[in-house]
GROMACS .gro file of C-alpha atoms in nm:
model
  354
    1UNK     CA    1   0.449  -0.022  -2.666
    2UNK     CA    2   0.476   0.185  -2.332
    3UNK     CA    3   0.225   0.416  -2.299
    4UNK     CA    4   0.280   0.801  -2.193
    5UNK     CA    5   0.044   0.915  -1.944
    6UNK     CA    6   0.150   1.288  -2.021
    7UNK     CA    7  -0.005   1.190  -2.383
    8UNK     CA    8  -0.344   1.199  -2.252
    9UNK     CA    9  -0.583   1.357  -2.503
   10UNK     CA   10  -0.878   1.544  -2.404
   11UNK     CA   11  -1.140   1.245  -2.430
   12UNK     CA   12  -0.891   1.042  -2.175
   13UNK     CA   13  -0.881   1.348  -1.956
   14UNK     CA   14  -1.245   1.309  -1.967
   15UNK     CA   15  -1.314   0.940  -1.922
   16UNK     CA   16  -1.043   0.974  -1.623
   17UNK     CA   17  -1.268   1.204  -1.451
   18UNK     CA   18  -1.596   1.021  -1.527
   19UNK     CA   19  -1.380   0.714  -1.348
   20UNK     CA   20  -1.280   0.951  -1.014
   21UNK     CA   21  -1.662   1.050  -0.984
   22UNK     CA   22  -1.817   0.703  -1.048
   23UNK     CA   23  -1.520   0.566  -0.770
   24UNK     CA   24  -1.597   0.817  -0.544
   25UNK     CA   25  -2.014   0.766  -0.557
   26UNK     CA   26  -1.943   0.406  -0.519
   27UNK     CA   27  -1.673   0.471  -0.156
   28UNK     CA   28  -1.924   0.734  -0.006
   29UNK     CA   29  -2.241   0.519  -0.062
   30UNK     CA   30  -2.031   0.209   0.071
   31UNK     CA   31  -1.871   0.412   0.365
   32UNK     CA   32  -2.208   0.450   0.494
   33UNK     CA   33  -2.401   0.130   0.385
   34UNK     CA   34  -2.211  -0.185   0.292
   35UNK     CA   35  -2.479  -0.348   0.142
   36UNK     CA   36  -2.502  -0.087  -0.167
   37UNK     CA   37  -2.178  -0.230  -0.320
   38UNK     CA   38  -2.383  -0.427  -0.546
   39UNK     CA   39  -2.515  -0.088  -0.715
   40UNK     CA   40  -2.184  -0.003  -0.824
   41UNK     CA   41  -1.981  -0.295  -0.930
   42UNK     CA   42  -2.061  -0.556  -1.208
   43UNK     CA   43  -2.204  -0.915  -1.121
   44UNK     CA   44  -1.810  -1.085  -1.192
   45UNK     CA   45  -1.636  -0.816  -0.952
   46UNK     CA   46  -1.296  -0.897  -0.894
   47UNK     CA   47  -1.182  -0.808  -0.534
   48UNK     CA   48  -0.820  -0.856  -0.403
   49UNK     CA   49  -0.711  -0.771  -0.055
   50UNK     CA   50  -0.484  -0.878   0.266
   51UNK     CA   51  -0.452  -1.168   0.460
   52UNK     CA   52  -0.686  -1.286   0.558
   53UNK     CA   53  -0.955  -1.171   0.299
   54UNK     CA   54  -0.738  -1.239  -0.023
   55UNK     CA   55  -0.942  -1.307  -0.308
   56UNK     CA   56  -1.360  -1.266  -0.393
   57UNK     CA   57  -1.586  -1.249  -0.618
   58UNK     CA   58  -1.908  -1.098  -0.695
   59UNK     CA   59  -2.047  -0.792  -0.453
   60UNK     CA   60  -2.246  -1.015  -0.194
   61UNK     CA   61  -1.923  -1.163  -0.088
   62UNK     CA   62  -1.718  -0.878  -0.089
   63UNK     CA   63  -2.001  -0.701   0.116
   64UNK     CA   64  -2.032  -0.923   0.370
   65UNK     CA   65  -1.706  -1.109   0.392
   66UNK     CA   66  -1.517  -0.742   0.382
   67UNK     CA   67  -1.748  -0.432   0.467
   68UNK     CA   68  -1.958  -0.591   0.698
   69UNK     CA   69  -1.677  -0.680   0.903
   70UNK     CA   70  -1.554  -0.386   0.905
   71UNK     CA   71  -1.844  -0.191   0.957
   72UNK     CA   72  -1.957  -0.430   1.262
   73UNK     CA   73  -1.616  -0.386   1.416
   74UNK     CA   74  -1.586   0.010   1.434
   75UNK     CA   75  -1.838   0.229   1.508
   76UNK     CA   76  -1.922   0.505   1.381
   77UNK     CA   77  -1.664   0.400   1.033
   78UNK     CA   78  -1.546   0.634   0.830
   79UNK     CA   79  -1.251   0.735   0.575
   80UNK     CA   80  -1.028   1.016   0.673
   81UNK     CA   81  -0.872   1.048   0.277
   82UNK     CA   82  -0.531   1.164   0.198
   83UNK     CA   83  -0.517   1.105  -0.183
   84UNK     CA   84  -0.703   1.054  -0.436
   85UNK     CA   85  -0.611   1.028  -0.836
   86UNK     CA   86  -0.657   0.805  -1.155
   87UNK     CA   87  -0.488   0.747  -1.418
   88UNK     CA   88  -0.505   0.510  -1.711
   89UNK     CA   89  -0.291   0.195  -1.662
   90UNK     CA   90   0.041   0.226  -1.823
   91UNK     CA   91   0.070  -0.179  -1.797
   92UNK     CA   92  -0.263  -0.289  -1.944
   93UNK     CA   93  -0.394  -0.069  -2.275
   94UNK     CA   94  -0.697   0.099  -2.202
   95UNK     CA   95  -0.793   0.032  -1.818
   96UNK     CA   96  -0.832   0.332  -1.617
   97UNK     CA   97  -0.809   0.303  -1.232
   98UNK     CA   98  -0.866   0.519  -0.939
   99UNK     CA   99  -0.676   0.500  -0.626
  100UNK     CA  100  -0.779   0.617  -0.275
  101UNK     CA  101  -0.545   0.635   0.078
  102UNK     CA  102  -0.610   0.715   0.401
  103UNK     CA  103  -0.684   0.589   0.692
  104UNK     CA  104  -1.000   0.433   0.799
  105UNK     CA  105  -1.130   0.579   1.171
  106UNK     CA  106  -1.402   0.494   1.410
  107UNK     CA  107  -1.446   0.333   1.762
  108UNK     CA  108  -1.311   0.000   1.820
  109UNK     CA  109  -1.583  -0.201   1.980
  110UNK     CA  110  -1.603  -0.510   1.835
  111UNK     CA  111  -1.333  -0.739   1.761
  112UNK     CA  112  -1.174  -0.752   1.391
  113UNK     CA  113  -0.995  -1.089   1.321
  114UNK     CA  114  -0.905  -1.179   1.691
  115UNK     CA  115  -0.757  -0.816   1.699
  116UNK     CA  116  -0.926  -0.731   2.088
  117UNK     CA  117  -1.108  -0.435   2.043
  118UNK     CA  118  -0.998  -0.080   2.256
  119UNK     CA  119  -1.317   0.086   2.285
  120UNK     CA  120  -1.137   0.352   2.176
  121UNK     CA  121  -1.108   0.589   1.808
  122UNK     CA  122  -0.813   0.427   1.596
  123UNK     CA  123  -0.730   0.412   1.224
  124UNK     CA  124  -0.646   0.128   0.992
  125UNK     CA  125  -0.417   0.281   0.729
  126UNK     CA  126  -0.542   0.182   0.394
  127UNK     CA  127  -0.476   0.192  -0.023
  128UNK     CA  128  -0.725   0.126  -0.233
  129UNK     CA  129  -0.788   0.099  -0.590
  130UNK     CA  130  -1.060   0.079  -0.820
  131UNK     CA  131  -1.077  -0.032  -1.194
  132UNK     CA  132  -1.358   0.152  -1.369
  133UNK     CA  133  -1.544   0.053  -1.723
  134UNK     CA  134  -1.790   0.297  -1.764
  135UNK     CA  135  -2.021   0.387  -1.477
  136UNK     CA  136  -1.934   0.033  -1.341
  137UNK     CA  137  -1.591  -0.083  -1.134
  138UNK     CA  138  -1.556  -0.426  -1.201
  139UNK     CA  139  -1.220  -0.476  -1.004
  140UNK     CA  140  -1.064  -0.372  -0.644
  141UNK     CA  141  -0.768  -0.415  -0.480
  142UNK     CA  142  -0.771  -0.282  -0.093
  143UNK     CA  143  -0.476  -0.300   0.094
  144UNK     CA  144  -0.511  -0.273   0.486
  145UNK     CA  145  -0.260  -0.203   0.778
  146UNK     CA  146  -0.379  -0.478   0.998
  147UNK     CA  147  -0.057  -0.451   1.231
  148UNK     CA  148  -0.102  -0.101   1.291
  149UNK     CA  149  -0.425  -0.213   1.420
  150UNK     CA  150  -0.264  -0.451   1.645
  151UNK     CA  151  -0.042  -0.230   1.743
  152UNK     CA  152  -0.285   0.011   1.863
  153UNK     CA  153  -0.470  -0.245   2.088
  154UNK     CA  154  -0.162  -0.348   2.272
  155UNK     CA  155  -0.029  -0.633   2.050
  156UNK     CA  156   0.367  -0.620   1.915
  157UNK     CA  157   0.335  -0.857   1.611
  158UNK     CA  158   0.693  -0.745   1.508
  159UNK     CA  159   0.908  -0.584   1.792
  160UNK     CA  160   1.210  -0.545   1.591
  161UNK     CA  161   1.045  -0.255   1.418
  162UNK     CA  162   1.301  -0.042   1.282
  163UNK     CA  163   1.108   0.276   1.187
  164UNK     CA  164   0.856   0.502   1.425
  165UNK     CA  165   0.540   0.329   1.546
  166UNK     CA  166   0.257   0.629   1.365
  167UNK     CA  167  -0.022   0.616   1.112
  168UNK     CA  168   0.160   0.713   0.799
  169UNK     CA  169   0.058   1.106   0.727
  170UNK     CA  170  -0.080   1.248   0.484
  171UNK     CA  171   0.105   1.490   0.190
  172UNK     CA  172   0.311   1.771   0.393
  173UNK     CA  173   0.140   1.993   0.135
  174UNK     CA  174  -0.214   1.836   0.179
  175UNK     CA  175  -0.296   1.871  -0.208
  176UNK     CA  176  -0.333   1.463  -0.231
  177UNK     CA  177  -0.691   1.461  -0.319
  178UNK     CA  178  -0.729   1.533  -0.712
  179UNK     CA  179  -1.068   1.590  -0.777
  180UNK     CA  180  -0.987   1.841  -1.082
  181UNK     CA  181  -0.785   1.724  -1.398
  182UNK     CA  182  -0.424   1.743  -1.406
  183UNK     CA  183  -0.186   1.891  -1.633
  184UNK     CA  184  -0.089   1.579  -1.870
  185UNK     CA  185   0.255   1.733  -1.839
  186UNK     CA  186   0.325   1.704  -1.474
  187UNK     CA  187   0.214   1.358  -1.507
  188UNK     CA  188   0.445   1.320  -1.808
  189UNK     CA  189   0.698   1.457  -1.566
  190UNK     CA  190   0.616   1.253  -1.247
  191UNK     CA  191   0.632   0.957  -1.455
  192UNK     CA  192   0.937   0.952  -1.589
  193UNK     CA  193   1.118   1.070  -1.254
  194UNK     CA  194   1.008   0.731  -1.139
  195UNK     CA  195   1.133   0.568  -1.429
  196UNK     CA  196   1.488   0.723  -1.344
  197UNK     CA  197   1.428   0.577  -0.995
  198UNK     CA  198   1.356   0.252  -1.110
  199UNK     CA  199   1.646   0.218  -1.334
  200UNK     CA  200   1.904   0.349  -1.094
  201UNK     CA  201   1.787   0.084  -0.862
  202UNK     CA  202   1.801  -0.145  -1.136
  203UNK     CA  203   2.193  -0.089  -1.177
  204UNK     CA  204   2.295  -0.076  -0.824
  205UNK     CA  205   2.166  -0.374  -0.760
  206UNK     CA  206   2.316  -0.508  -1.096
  207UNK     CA  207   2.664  -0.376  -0.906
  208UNK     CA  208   2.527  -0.557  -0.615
  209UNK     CA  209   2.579  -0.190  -0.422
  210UNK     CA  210   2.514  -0.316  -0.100
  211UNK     CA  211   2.471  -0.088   0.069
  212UNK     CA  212   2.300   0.106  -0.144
  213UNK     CA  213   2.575   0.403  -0.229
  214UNK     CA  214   2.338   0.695  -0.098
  215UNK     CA  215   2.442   0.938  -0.413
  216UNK     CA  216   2.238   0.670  -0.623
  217UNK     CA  217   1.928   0.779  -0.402
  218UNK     CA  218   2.007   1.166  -0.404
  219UNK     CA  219   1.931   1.160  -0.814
  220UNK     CA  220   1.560   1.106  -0.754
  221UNK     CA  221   1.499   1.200  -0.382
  222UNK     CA  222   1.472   1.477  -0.156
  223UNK     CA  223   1.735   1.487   0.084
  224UNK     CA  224   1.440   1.480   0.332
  225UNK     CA  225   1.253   1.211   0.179
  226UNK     CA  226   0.943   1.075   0.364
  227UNK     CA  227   0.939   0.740   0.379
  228UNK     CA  228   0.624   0.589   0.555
  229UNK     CA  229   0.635   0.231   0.566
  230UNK     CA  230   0.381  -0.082   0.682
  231UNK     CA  231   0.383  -0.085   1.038
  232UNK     CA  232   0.633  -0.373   1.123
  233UNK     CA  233   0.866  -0.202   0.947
  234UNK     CA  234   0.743   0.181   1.025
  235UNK     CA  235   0.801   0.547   0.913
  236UNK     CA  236   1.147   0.748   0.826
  237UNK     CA  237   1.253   1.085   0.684
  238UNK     CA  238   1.558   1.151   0.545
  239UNK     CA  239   1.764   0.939   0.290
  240UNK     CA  240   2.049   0.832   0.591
  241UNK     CA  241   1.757   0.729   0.811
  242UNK     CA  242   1.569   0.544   0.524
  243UNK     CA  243   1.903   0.331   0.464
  244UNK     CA  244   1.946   0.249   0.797
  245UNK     CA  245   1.586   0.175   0.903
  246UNK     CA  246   1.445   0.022   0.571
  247UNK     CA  247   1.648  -0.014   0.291
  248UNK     CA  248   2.009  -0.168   0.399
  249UNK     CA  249   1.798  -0.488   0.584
  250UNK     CA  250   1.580  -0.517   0.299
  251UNK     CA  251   1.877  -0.562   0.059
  252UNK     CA  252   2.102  -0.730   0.293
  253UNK     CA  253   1.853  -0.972   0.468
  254UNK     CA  254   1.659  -1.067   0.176
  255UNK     CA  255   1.801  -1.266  -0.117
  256UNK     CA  256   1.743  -1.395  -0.511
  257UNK     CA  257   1.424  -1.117  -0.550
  258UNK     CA  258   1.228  -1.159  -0.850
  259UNK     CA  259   1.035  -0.855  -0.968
  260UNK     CA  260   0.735  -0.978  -1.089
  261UNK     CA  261   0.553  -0.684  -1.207
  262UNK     CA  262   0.240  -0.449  -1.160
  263UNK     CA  263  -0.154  -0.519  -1.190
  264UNK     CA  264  -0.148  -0.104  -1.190
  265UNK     CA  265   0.037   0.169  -1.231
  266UNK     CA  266  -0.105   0.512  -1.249
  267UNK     CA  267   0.033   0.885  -1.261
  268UNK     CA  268  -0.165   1.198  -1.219
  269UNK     CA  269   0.011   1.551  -1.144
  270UNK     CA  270   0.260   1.526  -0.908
  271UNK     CA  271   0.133   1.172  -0.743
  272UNK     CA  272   0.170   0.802  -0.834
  273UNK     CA  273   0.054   0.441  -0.737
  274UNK     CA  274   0.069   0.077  -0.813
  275UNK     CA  275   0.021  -0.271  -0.647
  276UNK     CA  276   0.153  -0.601  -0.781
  277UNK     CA  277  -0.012  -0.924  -0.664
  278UNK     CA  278   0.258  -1.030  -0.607
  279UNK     CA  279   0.560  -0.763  -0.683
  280UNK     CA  280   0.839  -0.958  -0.605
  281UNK     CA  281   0.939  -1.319  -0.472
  282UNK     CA  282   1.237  -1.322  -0.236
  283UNK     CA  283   1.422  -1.549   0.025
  284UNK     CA  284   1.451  -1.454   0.403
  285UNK     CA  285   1.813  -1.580   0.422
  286UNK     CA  286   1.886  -1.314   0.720
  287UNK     CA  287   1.593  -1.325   0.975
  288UNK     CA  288   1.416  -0.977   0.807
  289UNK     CA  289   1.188  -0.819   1.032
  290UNK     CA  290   1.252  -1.101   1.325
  291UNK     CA  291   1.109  -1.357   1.101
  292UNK     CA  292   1.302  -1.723   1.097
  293UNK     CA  293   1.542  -1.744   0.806
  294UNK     CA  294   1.414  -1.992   0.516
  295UNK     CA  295   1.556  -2.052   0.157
  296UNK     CA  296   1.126  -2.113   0.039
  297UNK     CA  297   1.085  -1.841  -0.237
  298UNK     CA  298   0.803  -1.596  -0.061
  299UNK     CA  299   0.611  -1.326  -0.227
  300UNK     CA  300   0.552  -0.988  -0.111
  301UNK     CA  301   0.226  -0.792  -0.243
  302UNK     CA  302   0.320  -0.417  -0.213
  303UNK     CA  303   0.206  -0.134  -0.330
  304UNK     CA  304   0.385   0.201  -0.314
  305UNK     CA  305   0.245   0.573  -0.396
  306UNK     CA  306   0.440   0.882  -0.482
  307UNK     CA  307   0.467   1.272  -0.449
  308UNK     CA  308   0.697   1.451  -0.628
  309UNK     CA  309   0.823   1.761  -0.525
  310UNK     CA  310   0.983   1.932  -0.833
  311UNK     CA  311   1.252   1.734  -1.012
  312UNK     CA  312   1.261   1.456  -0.704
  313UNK     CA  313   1.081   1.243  -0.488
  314UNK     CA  314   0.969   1.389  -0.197
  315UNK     CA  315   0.752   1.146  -0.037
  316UNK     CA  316   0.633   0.780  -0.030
  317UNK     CA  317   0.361   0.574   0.106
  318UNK     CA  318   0.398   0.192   0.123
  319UNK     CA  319   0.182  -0.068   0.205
  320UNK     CA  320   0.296  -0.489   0.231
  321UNK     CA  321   0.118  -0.754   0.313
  322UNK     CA  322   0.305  -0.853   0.610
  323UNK     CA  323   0.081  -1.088   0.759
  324UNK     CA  324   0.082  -1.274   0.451
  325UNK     CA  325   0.458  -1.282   0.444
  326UNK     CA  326   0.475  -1.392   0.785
  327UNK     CA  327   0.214  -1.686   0.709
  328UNK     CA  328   0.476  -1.832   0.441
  329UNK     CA  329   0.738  -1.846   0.723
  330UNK     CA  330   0.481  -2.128   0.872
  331UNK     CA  331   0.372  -1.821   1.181
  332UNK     CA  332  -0.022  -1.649   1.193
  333UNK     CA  333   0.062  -1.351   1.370
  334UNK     CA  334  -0.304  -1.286   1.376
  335UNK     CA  335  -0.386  -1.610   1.594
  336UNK     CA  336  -0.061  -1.584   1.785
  337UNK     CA  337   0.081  -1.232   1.785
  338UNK     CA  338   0.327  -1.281   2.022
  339UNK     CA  339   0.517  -1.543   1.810
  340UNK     CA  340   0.788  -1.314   1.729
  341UNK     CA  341   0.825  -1.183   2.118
  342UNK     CA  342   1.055  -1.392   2.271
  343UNK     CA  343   0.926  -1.219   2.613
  344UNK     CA  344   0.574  -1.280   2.616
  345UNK     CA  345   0.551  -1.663   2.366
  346UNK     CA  346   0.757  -1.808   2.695
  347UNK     CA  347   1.028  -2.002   2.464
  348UNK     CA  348   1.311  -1.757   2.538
  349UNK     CA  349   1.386  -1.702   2.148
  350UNK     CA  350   1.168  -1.542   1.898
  351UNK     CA  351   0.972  -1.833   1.724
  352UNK     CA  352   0.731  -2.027   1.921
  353UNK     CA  353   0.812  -2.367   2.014
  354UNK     CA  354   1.145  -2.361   1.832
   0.00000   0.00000   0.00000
């Protein structure tokens, strides 16, 4: 049976806020020393993340495969957080999760994954989540912008980038961090606005609308929708500018998807997240995002967060994998980022040595 978030009864309000404090302990601490993970997750952790940290287990090798790194890399680290909110799972009975975004900031003077460091401040736009039992979070998914990264020290990993080159902002009304309970009935609200979404999408691409017919969109979103996208694929407002810079390539270039599902899916208030590992499976019949065209089935691990702004959608934040993407189109665009620039990899075209 689906579960209504706007149900919540006072001892979920309760355990959702005992969740957001234990989360947020467990970031600050970690924030500041990445070897204190271990004294707030359990001993079988479950950690997901991008390419190429994917999968760990257990808190030693999530601190120093993941934090460490991090840590070493920029000095001075530190989150800069847009939103925060938790919610209990509407796809799995009884988990409650906590999600965090923002962008992670400090001086770039080490190198990160063959990324050349700047010596300068930049920001690695991230989404994280948390599952909490208890006092304990014994599961993590953490979602990071590499190619922003390598876009800020001089690299161009995907130069047909559609969308503006910027860190994704935060909320324009810069109430994204919930530290106080919401009213179940604004979640209620928000989550059935994105059911509406969902399903509209759902039957336009049942009609095979392509393009999308742009009074579909208008039923759920703002006029002056922000869109902020991976970089690779990059940031929009409005809903003409969204078609043209995201969504018409994404349905036209990209064929036989397969929606695959969520780990998570949260509501609180007026905001929303999930992440899917992976979402969907598609094929790259059309070259999408400069990438060779292939009929192998390859999966995309998004996640997407929500504000709404009274009855519509006013803004969304999305995060993909694109490294990993790229990887099952046979190119590492973090050992050769210049494989998709057919004016610095030499071969005059945009794949190297094809």
């Amino acid at each position: 049976m689906r579960h209504v978030l706007g149900d919540a009864k006072p001892d979920t309000q309760a355990a959702i806020q005992a969740a957001k404090a234990t989360a947020r302990r467990m970031m600050g601490q970690v924030d500041r020393d990445p070897t204190a993970l271990a004294d707030f997750v359990s001993a079988d952790y479950r950690w997901r993340g991008v390419r190429p940290f994917y999968e760990k287990s257990g808190p030693d090798a999530v601190s120093k495969e993941v934090w460490q790194v991090l840590h070493l890399s920029l000095s001075d680290f530190h989150r800069r957080e847009d939103i925060f909110l938790a919610g209990k799972n509407q796809h799995a009975s009884g988990e409650i999760w906590v999600l965090s975004s923002g962008q992670f900031v400090g001086l770039f003077d080490h190198p990160l994954l063959g990324i050349p460091p700047t010596r300068t401040l930049v920001d690695i736009p991230f989404a994280e989540f948390h599952r909490v039992e208890g006092d304990t979070v014994v599961e993590s998914a953490l979602f990071l912008d590499l190619v922003r990264l390598q876009q800020q020290a001089g690299l161009d990993p995907f130069p047909l980038q559609k969308g503006a080159r910027r860190s994704p902002s935060g909320p324009k009304t810069q109430d994204g961090i919930l530290l106080e309970a919401q009213d179940p009935e604004e979640t209620n609200v928000t989550e059935k606005l994105l059911d509406r979404m969902i399903a509209d999408l759902v039957t336009a691409n049942a009609a095979g609308a392509v393009p999308c017919p742009p009074d579909v969109l208008r039923r759920t979103w703002h006029e002056n929708m922000g869109w902020y996208g991976p970089a690779g694929i990059g940031s929009v407002t409005t809903i003409p500018r969204y078609q043209e810079q995201h969504q018409t390539p994404f349905r036209t270039q990209l064929d036989d998807k397969v929606f695959n599902g969520h780990v998570c899916r949260i509501a609180e208030g007026h905001y929303s997240g999930w992440f899917g590992w992976p979402n969907l499976n598609n094929r790259n019949v059309g070259g999408y995002l400069g990438l060779p065209s292939s009929n192998a089935l390859a999966e995309m691990r998004v996640v997407d967060i929500y504000r709404r702004e009274g009855d519509k959608l006013a803004e969304n934040w999305v995060y993909i994998d694109l490294l990993h993407y790229a990887a099952q189109h046979g190119i590492d665009l973090l050992e050769n980022p210049n494989a998709l620039n057919p004016l610095k990899n030499g071969t005059g075209s945009g794949i190297k040595g094809s």
